[in-house]
mmCIF file of C-alpha atoms and ligand atoms in Angstrom:
data_model
loop_
_atom_site.group_PDB
_atom_site.id
_atom_site.type_symbol
_atom_site.label_atom_id
_atom_site.label_comp_id
_atom_site.label_asym_id
_atom_site.label_seq_id
_atom_site.Cartn_x
_atom_site.Cartn_y
_atom_site.Cartn_z
ATOM 1 C CA MET A 199 109.599 76.452 108.954
ATOM 2 C CA GLU A 200 111.063 73.672 111.432
ATOM 3 C CA GLN A 201 112.320 75.324 114.514
ATOM 4 C CA THR A 202 115.535 74.322 115.837
ATOM 5 C CA ILE A 203 116.401 77.302 118.154
ATOM 6 C CA SER A 204 115.011 77.623 121.735
ATOM 7 C CA ILE A 205 112.709 80.435 122.826
ATOM 8 C CA SER A 206 112.328 81.707 126.349
ATOM 9 C CA ARG A 207 109.491 84.162 126.483
ATOM 10 C CA GLN A 208 109.294 87.505 128.467
ATOM 11 C CA ASN A 209 106.641 87.287 131.206
ATOM 12 C CA GLU A 210 105.111 90.611 130.289
ATOM 13 C CA SER A 211 105.214 92.570 127.128
ATOM 14 C CA LYS A 212 106.599 96.075 127.074
ATOM 15 C CA LEU A 213 104.723 96.876 123.781
ATOM 16 C CA THR A 214 104.183 100.565 123.654
ATOM 17 C CA ASP A 215 103.249 103.230 121.047
ATOM 18 C CA THR A 216 106.572 104.073 119.340
ATOM 19 C CA ARG A 217 105.260 106.459 116.586
ATOM 20 C CA THR A 218 106.595 109.683 118.019
ATOM 21 C CA LEU A 219 110.000 108.190 119.047
ATOM 22 C CA PRO A 220 113.131 108.421 117.127
ATOM 23 C CA PHE A 221 114.129 105.648 114.813
ATOM 24 C CA GLY A 222 115.559 102.606 116.564
ATOM 25 C CA LYS A 223 114.832 103.978 120.221
ATOM 26 C CA ILE A 224 112.828 101.081 121.594
ATOM 27 C CA PRO A 225 113.623 97.341 121.137
ATOM 28 C CA THR A 226 110.851 94.656 121.089
ATOM 29 C CA ASP A 227 110.564 92.291 124.072
ATOM 30 C CA HIS A 228 112.987 89.712 122.725
ATOM 31 C CA MET A 229 116.181 89.245 120.983
ATOM 32 C CA PHE A 230 118.178 86.449 119.185
ATOM 33 C CA ILE A 231 121.690 85.418 120.086
ATOM 34 C CA ALA A 232 124.176 82.792 119.096
ATOM 35 C CA ARG A 233 127.747 82.366 120.056
ATOM 36 C CA TYR A 234 130.669 81.447 117.735
ATOM 37 C CA ALA A 235 133.603 79.428 119.251
ATOM 38 C CA ASP A 236 135.761 76.561 118.325
ATOM 39 C CA GLY A 237 134.898 76.996 114.685
ATOM 40 C CA GLN A 238 131.088 76.651 115.088
ATOM 41 C CA TRP A 239 127.804 78.299 116.055
ATOM 42 C CA ASN A 240 126.539 77.208 119.434
ATOM 43 C CA ASP A 241 123.368 77.590 121.574
ATOM 44 C CA PRO A 242 121.180 79.737 119.098
ATOM 45 C CA LYS A 243 118.262 81.098 121.087
ATOM 46 C CA ILE A 244 115.584 83.668 121.353
ATOM 47 C CA VAL A 245 115.405 85.158 124.857
ATOM 48 C CA PRO A 246 113.878 88.288 126.582
ATOM 49 C CA PHE A 247 115.870 91.488 125.508
ATOM 50 C CA HIS A 248 118.581 92.017 128.065
ATOM 51 C CA GLU A 249 122.020 93.763 128.395
ATOM 52 C CA LEU A 250 125.310 91.948 127.419
ATOM 53 C CA THR A 251 128.055 91.239 129.634
ATOM 54 C CA LEU A 252 131.272 91.816 127.830
ATOM 55 C CA SER A 253 134.874 91.778 128.932
ATOM 56 C CA PRO A 254 136.542 95.182 128.425
ATOM 57 C CA MET A 255 138.987 93.092 126.566
ATOM 58 C CA ALA A 256 136.648 92.072 123.864
ATOM 59 C CA LEU A 257 138.275 92.582 120.614
ATOM 60 C CA CYS A 258 135.241 94.596 119.095
ATOM 61 C CA LEU A 259 135.716 97.230 121.557
ATOM 62 C CA HIS A 260 139.261 97.944 120.262
ATOM 63 C CA TYR A 261 139.541 97.013 116.569
ATOM 64 C CA GLY A 262 136.260 97.531 115.063
ATOM 65 C CA GLN A 263 135.345 93.886 113.938
ATOM 66 C CA THR A 264 131.579 94.638 113.788
ATOM 67 C CA VAL A 265 129.239 94.043 110.954
ATOM 68 C CA PHE A 266 125.491 94.592 110.711
ATOM 69 C CA GLU A 267 122.394 94.481 108.437
ATOM 70 C CA GLY A 268 119.081 96.243 108.316
ATOM 71 C CA LEU A 269 115.858 94.759 107.004
ATOM 72 C CA LYS A 270 112.192 95.237 107.455
ATOM 73 C CA ALA A 271 109.027 93.249 108.241
ATOM 74 C CA TYR A 272 105.619 94.510 107.192
ATOM 75 C CA VAL A 273 102.105 93.595 107.866
ATOM 76 C CA MET A 274 100.515 92.777 104.551
ATOM 77 C CA ALA A 275 97.021 93.696 103.447
ATOM 78 C CA ASP A 276 95.670 90.249 104.382
ATOM 79 C CA GLY A 277 97.389 90.497 107.959
ATOM 80 C CA LYS A 278 100.202 88.095 107.377
ATOM 81 C CA ILE A 279 103.761 89.168 108.132
ATOM 82 C CA ASN A 280 106.260 89.781 105.305
ATOM 83 C CA ILE A 281 110.079 90.047 105.647
ATOM 84 C CA PHE A 282 111.269 91.837 102.667
ATOM 85 C CA ARG A 283 114.179 90.477 100.698
ATOM 86 C CA ILE A 284 115.616 88.355 103.397
ATOM 87 C CA ASP A 285 117.808 86.449 101.009
ATOM 88 C CA LYS A 286 119.587 89.479 99.607
ATOM 89 C CA HIS A 287 120.257 90.782 103.160
ATOM 90 C CA GLN A 288 121.687 87.322 104.262
ATOM 91 C CA GLU A 289 124.108 87.352 101.072
ATOM 92 C CA ARG A 290 125.200 90.800 101.821
ATOM 93 C CA PHE A 291 125.799 90.132 105.597
ATOM 94 C CA ASN A 292 127.941 87.295 104.607
ATOM 95 C CA ARG A 293 129.973 89.430 102.084
ATOM 96 C CA SER A 294 130.574 92.036 104.780
ATOM 97 C CA LEU A 295 131.608 89.486 107.082
ATOM 98 C CA ALA A 296 134.077 87.961 104.692
ATOM 99 C CA ARG A 297 135.597 91.369 104.147
ATOM 100 C CA MET A 298 136.041 91.737 108.095
ATOM 101 C CA CYS A 299 137.464 88.181 108.468
ATOM 102 C CA MET A 300 134.405 87.177 110.411
ATOM 103 C CA PRO A 301 132.633 83.624 110.162
ATOM 104 C CA ALA A 302 129.823 83.308 107.748
ATOM 105 C CA VAL A 303 126.255 82.853 109.065
ATOM 106 C CA PRO A 304 124.535 80.022 107.453
ATOM 107 C CA LYS A 305 121.354 80.865 105.471
ATOM 108 C CA ASN A 306 119.225 78.596 107.613
ATOM 109 C CA LEU A 307 120.408 80.212 110.848
ATOM 110 C CA PHE A 308 119.982 83.828 109.595
ATOM 111 C CA VAL A 309 116.425 83.051 108.267
ATOM 112 C CA GLU A 310 115.405 80.987 111.265
ATOM 113 C CA ALA A 311 116.700 83.541 113.822
ATOM 114 C CA ILE A 312 114.766 86.345 112.056
ATOM 115 C CA HIS A 313 111.554 84.308 111.225
ATOM 116 C CA PHE A 314 111.109 83.090 115.084
ATOM 117 C CA LEU A 315 112.198 86.517 116.447
ATOM 118 C CA VAL A 316 109.577 88.491 114.359
ATOM 119 C CA GLN A 317 106.988 85.754 114.985
ATOM 120 C CA THR A 318 107.640 85.879 118.855
ATOM 121 C CA ASP A 319 107.313 89.745 118.689
ATOM 122 C CA SER A 320 104.777 89.922 115.919
ATOM 123 C CA ASP A 321 102.549 92.234 117.960
ATOM 124 C CA TRP A 322 105.236 94.798 117.528
ATOM 125 C CA VAL A 323 104.997 95.035 113.833
ATOM 126 C CA PRO A 324 103.132 98.292 113.200
ATOM 127 C CA ARG A 325 99.782 97.942 111.625
ATOM 128 C CA ASP A 326 99.733 101.471 110.245
ATOM 129 C CA ASP A 327 100.536 101.918 106.585
ATOM 130 C CA ASP A 328 103.671 103.926 107.152
ATOM 131 C CA GLY A 329 105.082 101.689 109.878
ATOM 132 C CA SER A 330 107.376 98.645 109.829
ATOM 133 C CA LEU A 331 109.451 96.620 112.005
ATOM 134 C CA TYR A 332 113.144 97.257 111.487
ATOM 135 C CA ILE A 333 115.290 94.017 112.046
ATOM 136 C CA ARG A 334 118.937 94.540 113.046
ATOM 137 C CA PRO A 335 121.131 91.464 112.684
ATOM 138 C CA PHE A 336 124.689 92.134 113.729
ATOM 139 C CA MET A 337 128.025 90.344 114.721
ATOM 140 C CA ILE A 338 130.705 91.480 117.021
ATOM 141 C CA ALA A 339 134.087 90.020 117.990
ATOM 142 C CA THR A 340 134.204 88.829 121.491
ATOM 143 C CA GLU A 341 137.439 87.075 122.163
ATOM 144 C CA ASN A 342 139.244 88.790 125.011
ATOM 145 C CA ARG A 343 142.632 89.898 123.832
ATOM 146 C CA ILE A 344 144.271 93.192 123.665
ATOM 147 C CA GLY A 345 146.728 92.122 120.925
ATOM 148 C CA VAL A 346 145.635 92.966 117.422
ATOM 149 C CA LYS A 347 144.252 89.904 115.816
ATOM 150 C CA ILE A 348 141.268 88.232 114.117
ATOM 151 C CA SER A 349 138.871 87.190 116.779
ATOM 152 C CA ASP A 350 138.339 83.449 117.355
ATOM 153 C CA GLU A 351 134.949 84.089 119.068
ATOM 154 C CA TYR A 352 131.783 86.062 118.094
ATOM 155 C CA LEU A 353 128.331 86.875 119.021
ATOM 156 C CA PHE A 354 125.666 86.977 116.197
ATOM 157 C CA MET A 355 122.444 88.729 117.234
ATOM 158 C CA VAL A 356 119.188 90.085 116.103
ATOM 159 C CA LEU A 357 117.222 92.975 117.444
ATOM 160 C CA CYS A 358 114.086 94.472 116.298
ATOM 161 C CA SER A 359 112.490 97.920 116.812
ATOM 162 C CA PRO A 360 109.217 99.349 115.377
ATOM 163 C CA THR A 361 109.843 102.210 112.967
ATOM 164 C CA TYR A 362 108.164 104.939 110.892
ATOM 165 C CA ALA A 363 109.563 107.547 108.508
ATOM 166 C CA TYR A 364 113.434 107.761 108.944
ATOM 167 C CA TYR A 365 113.439 111.370 107.677
ATOM 168 C CA ASP A 366 110.294 113.393 108.365
ATOM 169 C CA HIS A 367 111.102 115.948 105.753
ATOM 170 C CA PRO A 368 112.846 116.276 102.305
ATOM 171 C CA LEU A 369 116.540 116.642 102.659
ATOM 172 C CA LYS A 370 118.918 119.414 102.073
ATOM 173 C CA VAL A 371 122.176 117.965 101.121
ATOM 174 C CA LYS A 372 125.619 119.152 100.243
ATOM 175 C CA ILE A 373 128.282 117.885 97.961
ATOM 176 C CA GLU A 374 131.281 116.866 100.228
ATOM 177 C CA THR A 375 134.562 117.458 98.521
ATOM 178 C CA ASP A 376 136.842 117.591 101.610
ATOM 179 C CA PHE A 377 136.087 114.352 103.473
ATOM 180 C CA VAL A 378 135.643 110.889 101.961
ATOM 181 C CA ARG A 379 133.635 107.921 103.080
ATOM 182 C CA ALA A 380 135.503 105.137 101.357
ATOM 183 C CA SER A 381 138.370 104.397 98.929
ATOM 184 C CA GLU A 382 139.139 101.873 96.424
ATOM 185 C CA GLY A 383 140.270 98.653 98.053
ATOM 186 C CA GLY A 384 138.879 99.776 101.446
ATOM 187 C CA THR A 385 135.779 98.796 103.320
ATOM 188 C CA GLY A 386 133.151 100.849 101.587
ATOM 189 C CA GLU A 387 131.102 97.980 100.321
ATOM 190 C CA ALA A 388 130.972 96.260 103.796
ATOM 191 C CA LYS A 389 128.329 97.228 106.197
ATOM 192 C CA CYS A 390 130.803 97.601 109.026
ATOM 193 C CA GLY A 391 130.452 99.718 112.026
ATOM 194 C CA GLY A 392 133.767 101.741 111.181
ATOM 195 C CA ASN A 393 132.330 103.132 107.936
ATOM 196 C CA TYR A 394 129.455 104.848 110.005
ATOM 197 C CA GLY A 395 131.691 105.996 112.703
ATOM 198 C CA ALA A 396 133.998 107.625 110.318
ATOM 199 C CA SER A 397 131.045 109.461 108.729
ATOM 200 C CA PHE A 398 129.936 111.239 112.028
ATOM 201 C CA PHE A 399 132.575 114.161 111.897
ATOM 202 C CA PRO A 400 131.841 115.351 108.304
ATOM 203 C CA ALA A 401 128.024 114.818 108.712
ATOM 204 C CA GLN A 402 128.134 116.888 111.905
ATOM 205 C CA LYS A 403 129.950 119.708 110.245
ATOM 206 C CA ALA A 404 127.362 119.593 107.417
ATOM 207 C CA LYS A 405 124.575 119.769 110.092
ATOM 208 C CA GLU A 406 126.248 122.846 111.645
ATOM 209 C CA GLU A 407 126.132 124.363 108.133
ATOM 210 C CA GLY A 408 122.406 123.837 108.006
ATOM 211 C CA PHE A 409 122.301 120.399 105.899
ATOM 212 C CA ASP A 410 120.533 117.290 106.587
ATOM 213 C CA GLN A 411 123.064 115.015 104.885
ATOM 214 C CA ILE A 412 126.058 114.739 102.740
ATOM 215 C CA LEU A 413 126.403 113.549 99.186
ATOM 216 C CA TRP A 414 129.860 111.791 99.183
ATOM 217 C CA THR A 415 132.314 112.057 96.372
ATOM 218 C CA ASP A 416 135.050 109.790 95.130
ATOM 219 C CA CYS A 417 138.323 109.823 97.043
ATOM 220 C CA LYS A 418 140.594 110.569 93.960
ATOM 221 C CA ASN A 419 138.925 113.438 92.205
ATOM 222 C CA HIS A 420 136.303 114.540 94.875
ATOM 223 C CA GLU A 421 133.895 114.813 91.866
ATOM 224 C CA PHE A 422 131.948 111.622 91.252
ATOM 225 C CA ILE A 423 128.964 111.132 93.530
ATOM 226 C CA GLU A 424 129.137 107.930 95.814
ATOM 227 C CA GLU A 425 126.279 107.840 98.259
ATOM 228 C CA SER A 426 124.444 109.873 100.678
ATOM 229 C CA GLY A 427 124.793 109.296 104.467
ATOM 230 C CA THR A 428 123.023 106.075 105.121
ATOM 231 C CA MET A 429 121.623 105.570 101.515
ATOM 232 C CA ASN A 430 122.441 105.046 97.906
ATOM 233 C CA ALA A 431 122.034 108.267 95.766
ATOM 234 C CA MET A 432 119.699 108.359 92.681
ATOM 235 C CA PHE A 433 118.895 111.011 90.152
ATOM 236 C CA PHE A 434 116.282 111.353 87.512
ATOM 237 C CA VAL A 435 117.348 113.775 84.815
ATOM 238 C CA ASP A 436 116.320 113.924 81.074
ATOM 239 C CA ASN A 437 114.081 110.897 81.585
ATOM 240 C CA VAL A 438 116.869 108.661 82.791
ATOM 241 C CA LEU A 439 117.294 107.292 86.116
ATOM 242 C CA VAL A 440 121.078 107.383 87.009
ATOM 243 C CA THR A 441 122.920 106.034 90.078
ATOM 244 C CA PRO A 442 126.522 105.563 90.799
ATOM 245 C CA PRO A 443 127.912 102.033 89.803
ATOM 246 C CA LEU A 444 128.793 99.399 92.510
ATOM 247 C CA GLY A 445 132.576 99.656 92.304
ATOM 248 C CA GLY A 446 133.598 98.464 95.768
ATOM 249 C CA SER A 447 133.354 101.801 97.607
ATOM 250 C CA ILE A 448 129.624 102.198 98.052
ATOM 251 C CA LEU A 449 127.195 99.917 99.609
ATOM 252 C CA SER A 450 125.377 97.216 97.437
ATOM 253 C CA GLY A 451 121.978 98.575 98.550
ATOM 254 C CA VAL A 452 118.909 96.268 98.530
ATOM 255 C CA THR A 453 116.478 99.060 97.981
ATOM 256 C CA ARG A 454 118.754 100.333 95.439
ATOM 257 C CA ASP A 455 118.444 97.011 93.648
ATOM 258 C CA SER A 456 114.743 96.787 93.989
ATOM 259 C CA ILE A 457 114.328 100.247 92.521
ATOM 260 C CA LEU A 458 116.475 99.632 89.474
ATOM 261 C CA THR A 459 114.698 96.490 88.898
ATOM 262 C CA LEU A 460 111.175 98.088 89.210
ATOM 263 C CA ALA A 461 112.348 101.069 87.083
ATOM 264 C CA ARG A 462 113.760 98.888 84.200
ATOM 265 C CA GLU A 463 110.554 96.709 84.216
ATOM 266 C CA ASN A 464 108.575 100.007 84.002
ATOM 267 C CA GLY A 465 110.383 100.586 80.654
ATOM 268 C CA MET A 466 112.452 103.491 82.203
ATOM 269 C CA LYS A 467 115.971 104.131 81.032
ATOM 270 C CA VAL A 468 118.238 103.237 83.805
ATOM 271 C CA GLU A 469 122.043 103.985 83.859
ATOM 272 C CA GLU A 470 124.459 102.616 86.577
ATOM 273 C CA ARG A 471 127.338 104.946 85.788
ATOM 274 C CA ALA A 472 129.660 107.539 87.383
ATOM 275 C CA ILE A 473 127.918 110.857 87.795
ATOM 276 C CA SER A 474 129.867 113.971 88.651
ATOM 277 C CA TYR A 475 128.429 117.009 90.582
ATOM 278 C CA LYS A 476 129.644 118.946 87.584
ATOM 279 C CA GLU A 477 127.122 117.048 85.491
ATOM 280 C CA LEU A 478 124.372 117.712 87.996
ATOM 281 C CA GLN A 479 125.357 121.396 88.230
ATOM 282 C CA ARG A 480 125.133 121.649 84.420
ATOM 283 C CA ALA A 481 121.782 120.030 84.410
ATOM 284 C CA PHE A 482 120.512 122.677 87.080
ATOM 285 C CA GLU A 483 122.019 125.579 85.228
ATOM 286 C CA GLU A 484 120.446 124.614 81.990
ATOM 287 C CA GLY A 485 117.134 124.641 83.803
ATOM 288 C CA LYS A 486 116.496 120.966 83.582
ATOM 289 C CA THR A 487 114.051 119.077 86.059
ATOM 290 C CA VAL A 488 116.285 117.252 88.453
ATOM 291 C CA GLU A 489 114.950 114.747 90.851
ATOM 292 C CA ALA A 490 117.228 113.435 93.570
ATOM 293 C CA PHE A 491 116.629 111.045 96.325
ATOM 294 C CA GLY A 492 118.278 108.549 98.759
ATOM 295 C CA ALA A 493 117.425 104.816 98.794
ATOM 296 C CA GLY A 494 117.943 102.535 101.741
ATOM 297 C CA THR A 495 116.169 100.082 103.851
ATOM 298 C CA ALA A 496 115.601 102.504 106.743
ATOM 299 C CA ALA A 497 114.908 105.544 104.657
ATOM 300 C CA VAL A 498 113.215 103.544 101.721
ATOM 301 C CA VAL A 499 113.024 106.625 99.260
ATOM 302 C CA ALA A 500 114.158 109.829 100.967
ATOM 303 C CA PRO A 501 113.468 112.915 98.713
ATOM 304 C CA ILE A 502 116.205 115.375 98.239
ATOM 305 C CA GLU A 503 114.816 118.983 98.207
ATOM 306 C CA SER A 504 118.179 120.745 97.349
ATOM 307 C CA ILE A 505 121.761 120.280 96.608
ATOM 308 C CA SER A 506 124.480 122.478 97.639
ATOM 309 C CA ILE A 507 127.286 122.442 95.070
ATOM 310 C CA ALA A 508 130.390 124.793 95.850
ATOM 311 C CA GLY A 509 128.260 126.954 97.894
ATOM 312 C CA THR A 510 125.226 127.316 95.462
ATOM 313 C CA VAL A 511 122.067 125.809 96.509
ATOM 314 C CA TYR A 512 120.054 124.048 93.522
ATOM 315 C CA ASN A 513 116.405 123.018 94.137
ATOM 316 C CA CYS A 514 115.364 119.585 93.123
ATOM 317 C CA TYR A 515 111.949 118.624 91.731
ATOM 318 C CA LEU A 516 109.553 117.336 94.393
ATOM 319 C CA GLY A 517 106.114 117.376 92.534
ATOM 320 C CA GLU A 518 103.476 114.728 93.200
ATOM 321 C CA ASP A 519 104.224 113.067 89.907
ATOM 322 C CA ALA A 520 107.874 112.658 90.477
ATOM 323 C CA VAL A 521 109.346 109.313 89.450
ATOM 324 C CA MET A 522 110.695 108.545 93.036
ATOM 325 C CA PHE A 523 107.093 108.665 94.477
ATOM 326 C CA LYS A 524 105.798 106.221 91.840
ATOM 327 C CA ILE A 525 108.586 103.647 92.438
ATOM 328 C CA LYS A 526 108.069 104.148 96.161
ATOM 329 C CA LYS A 527 104.319 103.373 95.958
ATOM 330 C CA GLN A 528 104.985 100.242 93.714
ATOM 331 C CA LEU A 529 107.627 98.750 96.232
ATOM 332 C CA TYR A 530 104.943 99.507 99.011
ATOM 333 C CA ASP A 531 102.351 97.557 97.026
ATOM 334 C CA ILE A 532 104.489 94.662 96.428
ATOM 335 C CA ARG A 533 105.429 94.429 100.131
ATOM 336 C CA LYS A 534 101.860 94.689 101.155
ATOM 337 C CA GLY A 535 100.842 91.971 98.663
ATOM 338 C CA LEU A 536 98.746 94.333 96.637
ATOM 339 C CA LEU A 537 100.839 93.872 93.475
ATOM 340 C CA PRO A 538 102.355 90.455 92.277
ATOM 341 C CA ASP A 539 105.736 89.663 93.735
ATOM 342 C CA ASN A 540 107.338 88.635 90.406
ATOM 343 C CA HIS A 541 110.793 88.391 91.917
ATOM 344 C CA LYS A 542 109.919 86.394 95.184
ATOM 345 C CA TRP A 543 111.075 89.274 97.353
ATOM 346 C CA ASN A 544 108.507 88.637 99.876
ATOM 347 C CA TYR A 545 109.114 86.121 102.752
ATOM 348 C CA ILE A 546 105.686 85.580 104.225
ATOM 349 C CA PHE A 547 104.306 83.628 107.196
HETATM 350 C C1 COI B 175 119.406 100.822 106.824
HETATM 351 O O1 COI B 175 119.113 101.473 105.876
HETATM 352 O O2 COI B 175 118.950 99.642 107.033
HETATM 353 C C2 COI B 175 120.822 101.100 107.495
HETATM 354 O O3 COI B 175 121.470 100.255 107.793
HETATM 355 C C3 COI B 175 121.182 102.575 107.614
HETATM 356 C C4 COI B 175 121.069 103.092 108.982
HETATM 357 C C5 COI B 175 119.926 103.028 109.753
HETATM 358 C C6 COI B 175 122.444 102.716 109.518
#
């Protein structure tokens, strides 16, 4: 790829073993930054990681005009670096930005920023099988104004952080029927900061009750499952992979899309349809085997151990032959270059 952005390198790398640190704790040596003003992107550059100077009047600090993405780079079996599904993440970033009245990032700027940042910090991409480099593109509104308005100025930045398992154990979740994550016509589909901030209170309450995560339900009936914490929710019951449809209130997950594509190719029956917690409860009570898992870039495939429905805890299937583990392995093999990349999901350099 031709390089049009400038790179100033850090004198000495801070590279360290991050295996035991929590997700996203340590940034790599460099970051990407570009400024938007007067209707255009200016001065795109890769610079040593440093703190920002921001006026307390910056609009992002007051009215939540912030959007982010999350994608990953892997070291492949042949030692090359692979940024997984960069196109799909770029498209989703721009959809989220449009919802928040923020300027689009042209594809070449998004791809170039990530390509050269990961290349600059390539020593930070974990070499171990369970590691990857998490890439966090984001945008914030930076115009200095207390009045409520759409910002005329923005920063588009990319950070990276080495990562291992997001969850280190299968999850105990509860069906949430009091609080909602999103509503029709709201911002549920956008990867904007406010969606995450609003989820903290119910998630904290669930933690206090002994759960790892929430399974959100719809805002009208508090019955149909939406998504789980930072992931899309998937269930395997009666030999069918079922996941809630993309209706505007849930995130259009890239891992969700990869899993559904592979499952269909494997000949599995897949249904993107509304699934109520009552249907799940019936399946458990009829003694059916129920697999449940979360799908997301950070978590990849996060097995769910149990689901609490109206105070009763039901155990999910976690056997070695579970469908979720097979698909997870298939995804892993595609990213590593051990299986053909039939859909051109890999961006390799
Ligand atoms: C991701 O899976 O990439 C996410 O953005 C979820 C979370 C880390 C915020």
